[in-house]
Amino acid sequence: MVRDAHGKKMSKSLGNVIDPIHVIEGITLQGLHDTLKSGNLDPKEVARAVDTQKTDFPEGIEECGTDALRFALVAYTTQARDINLDIKRVVAYRYWCNKLWNA
């Protein structure tokens, strides 16, 4: 099961789902907010999710690419059955993959 960085189950009804395309291509904070508002969430849940996004992704989500996302998911699966997906860790794997590619 994929969870957010805080250990909560990712759910569309909570507004804490991270689209893999956003991780691969990157997205601004305003783009994340627009994604929330285009869904069918309750306005209270949208406000809560917007606040969470502001604290978790103050600059938006940095472009990471497919290799870093794949590597992060594979690395997470060795630890436990649940994955607490932290975008900062995916970004770190992006830098590692880039270093490996340039070596």
mmCIF file of C-alpha atoms in Angstrom:
data_model
loop_
_atom_site.group_PDB
_atom_site.id
_atom_site.type_symbol
_atom_site.label_atom_id
_atom_site.label_comp_id
_atom_site.label_asym_id
_atom_site.label_seq_id
_atom_site.Cartn_x
_atom_site.Cartn_y
_atom_site.Cartn_z
ATOM 1 C CA MET A 1 0.000 0.000 0.000
ATOM 2 C CA VAL A 2 1.307 3.444 -0.906
ATOM 3 C CA ARG A 3 1.093 6.064 1.820
ATOM 4 C CA ASP A 4 2.118 9.722 1.915
ATOM 5 C CA ALA A 5 5.259 10.923 3.670
ATOM 6 C CA HIS A 6 3.323 11.206 6.963
ATOM 7 C CA GLY A 7 2.145 7.592 6.862
ATOM 8 C CA LYS A 8 -1.473 8.335 5.892
ATOM 9 C CA LYS A 9 -3.070 6.156 3.253
ATOM 10 C CA MET A 10 -3.139 7.964 -0.080
ATOM 11 C CA SER A 11 -6.741 8.588 -0.945
ATOM 12 C CA LYS A 12 -8.578 10.774 -3.438
ATOM 13 C CA SER A 13 -11.116 11.606 -0.734
ATOM 14 C CA LEU A 14 -8.309 13.009 1.463
ATOM 15 C CA GLY A 15 -6.668 14.874 -1.406
ATOM 16 C CA ASN A 16 -3.202 13.532 -0.637
ATOM 17 C CA VAL A 17 -2.695 11.507 -3.812
ATOM 18 C CA ILE A 18 0.450 12.265 -5.796
ATOM 19 C CA ASP A 19 0.130 11.669 -9.517
ATOM 20 C CA PRO A 20 3.202 9.841 -10.868
ATOM 21 C CA ILE A 21 3.169 12.118 -13.911
ATOM 22 C CA HIS A 22 3.635 15.087 -11.571
ATOM 23 C CA VAL A 23 6.679 13.397 -10.056
ATOM 24 C CA ILE A 24 8.128 12.515 -13.459
ATOM 25 C CA GLU A 25 7.526 15.865 -15.178
ATOM 26 C CA GLY A 26 7.368 18.170 -12.149
ATOM 27 C CA ILE A 27 4.566 20.567 -11.223
ATOM 28 C CA THR A 28 4.239 23.925 -9.510
ATOM 29 C CA LEU A 29 2.419 24.438 -6.239
ATOM 30 C CA GLN A 30 -0.353 26.287 -8.080
ATOM 31 C CA GLY A 31 -0.669 23.335 -10.465
ATOM 32 C CA LEU A 32 -1.116 21.009 -7.490
ATOM 33 C CA HIS A 33 -3.828 23.277 -6.110
ATOM 34 C CA ASP A 34 -5.585 23.378 -9.488
ATOM 35 C CA THR A 35 -5.565 19.578 -9.599
ATOM 36 C CA LEU A 36 -7.290 19.479 -6.208
ATOM 37 C CA LYS A 37 -9.903 22.033 -7.186
ATOM 38 C CA SER A 38 -10.760 20.243 -10.426
ATOM 39 C CA GLY A 39 -11.739 17.093 -8.497
ATOM 40 C CA ASN A 40 -14.896 16.309 -6.567
ATOM 41 C CA LEU A 41 -13.599 16.922 -3.040
ATOM 42 C CA ASP A 42 -15.628 18.627 -0.354
ATOM 43 C CA PRO A 43 -14.539 22.291 0.035
ATOM 44 C CA LYS A 44 -13.369 21.596 3.611
ATOM 45 C CA GLU A 45 -11.187 18.742 2.393
ATOM 46 C CA VAL A 46 -9.814 20.919 -0.415
ATOM 47 C CA ALA A 47 -8.813 23.600 2.100
ATOM 48 C CA ARG A 48 -7.132 21.000 4.318
ATOM 49 C CA ALA A 49 -5.327 19.425 1.354
ATOM 50 C CA VAL A 50 -4.157 22.839 0.089
ATOM 51 C CA ASP A 51 -2.641 23.597 3.493
ATOM 52 C CA THR A 52 -0.905 20.228 3.523
ATOM 53 C CA GLN A 53 0.460 20.794 0.026
ATOM 54 C CA LYS A 54 1.803 24.195 1.048
ATOM 55 C CA THR A 55 3.788 22.639 3.885
ATOM 56 C CA ASP A 56 4.909 19.500 2.017
ATOM 57 C CA PHE A 57 5.686 21.079 -1.367
ATOM 58 C CA PRO A 58 6.362 24.819 -0.899
ATOM 59 C CA GLU A 59 8.044 25.030 -4.319
ATOM 60 C CA GLY A 60 5.894 22.380 -6.009
ATOM 61 C CA ILE A 61 7.283 19.002 -7.037
ATOM 62 C CA GLU A 62 10.645 19.009 -8.762
ATOM 63 C CA GLU A 63 10.997 17.099 -12.023
ATOM 64 C CA CYS A 64 12.465 13.696 -11.131
ATOM 65 C CA GLY A 65 12.117 11.505 -14.220
ATOM 66 C CA THR A 66 11.024 7.929 -14.576
ATOM 67 C CA ASP A 67 14.286 6.286 -13.536
ATOM 68 C CA ALA A 68 14.376 8.031 -10.155
ATOM 69 C CA LEU A 69 10.713 7.205 -9.481
ATOM 70 C CA ARG A 70 11.217 3.556 -10.410
ATOM 71 C CA PHE A 71 14.375 3.309 -8.314
ATOM 72 C CA ALA A 72 12.636 4.901 -5.320
ATOM 73 C CA LEU A 73 9.684 2.514 -5.536
ATOM 74 C CA VAL A 74 11.999 -0.486 -5.806
ATOM 75 C CA ALA A 75 14.093 0.749 -2.867
ATOM 76 C CA TYR A 76 10.962 1.249 -0.773
ATOM 77 C CA THR A 77 9.713 -2.293 -1.403
ATOM 78 C CA THR A 78 12.751 -3.826 0.303
ATOM 79 C CA GLN A 79 11.826 -2.195 3.629
ATOM 80 C CA ALA A 80 8.237 -3.184 4.244
ATOM 81 C CA ARG A 81 4.920 -3.953 2.677
ATOM 82 C CA ASP A 82 3.727 -0.338 2.913
ATOM 83 C CA ILE A 83 5.478 2.481 1.065
ATOM 84 C CA ASN A 84 5.628 5.924 2.695
ATOM 85 C CA LEU A 85 6.330 7.863 -0.489
ATOM 86 C CA ASP A 86 8.457 10.902 0.277
ATOM 87 C CA ILE A 87 9.142 13.130 -2.724
ATOM 88 C CA LYS A 88 12.361 14.422 -1.157
ATOM 89 C CA ARG A 89 13.714 10.900 -1.256
ATOM 90 C CA VAL A 90 12.710 10.526 -4.905
ATOM 91 C CA VAL A 91 14.580 13.773 -5.667
ATOM 92 C CA ALA A 92 17.640 12.364 -3.890
ATOM 93 C CA TYR A 93 17.428 9.234 -6.071
ATOM 94 C CA ARG A 94 17.220 11.532 -9.104
ATOM 95 C CA TYR A 95 20.560 13.061 -8.156
ATOM 96 C CA TRP A 96 21.998 9.594 -7.542
ATOM 97 C CA CYS A 97 20.784 8.311 -10.930
ATOM 98 C CA ASN A 98 22.255 11.391 -12.598
ATOM 99 C CA LYS A 99 25.596 10.781 -10.870
ATOM 100 C CA LEU A 100 25.519 7.132 -11.988
ATOM 101 C CA TRP A 101 24.704 8.149 -15.573
ATOM 102 C CA ASN A 102 27.585 10.664 -15.670
ATOM 103 C CA ALA A 103 30.120 8.229 -14.193
#
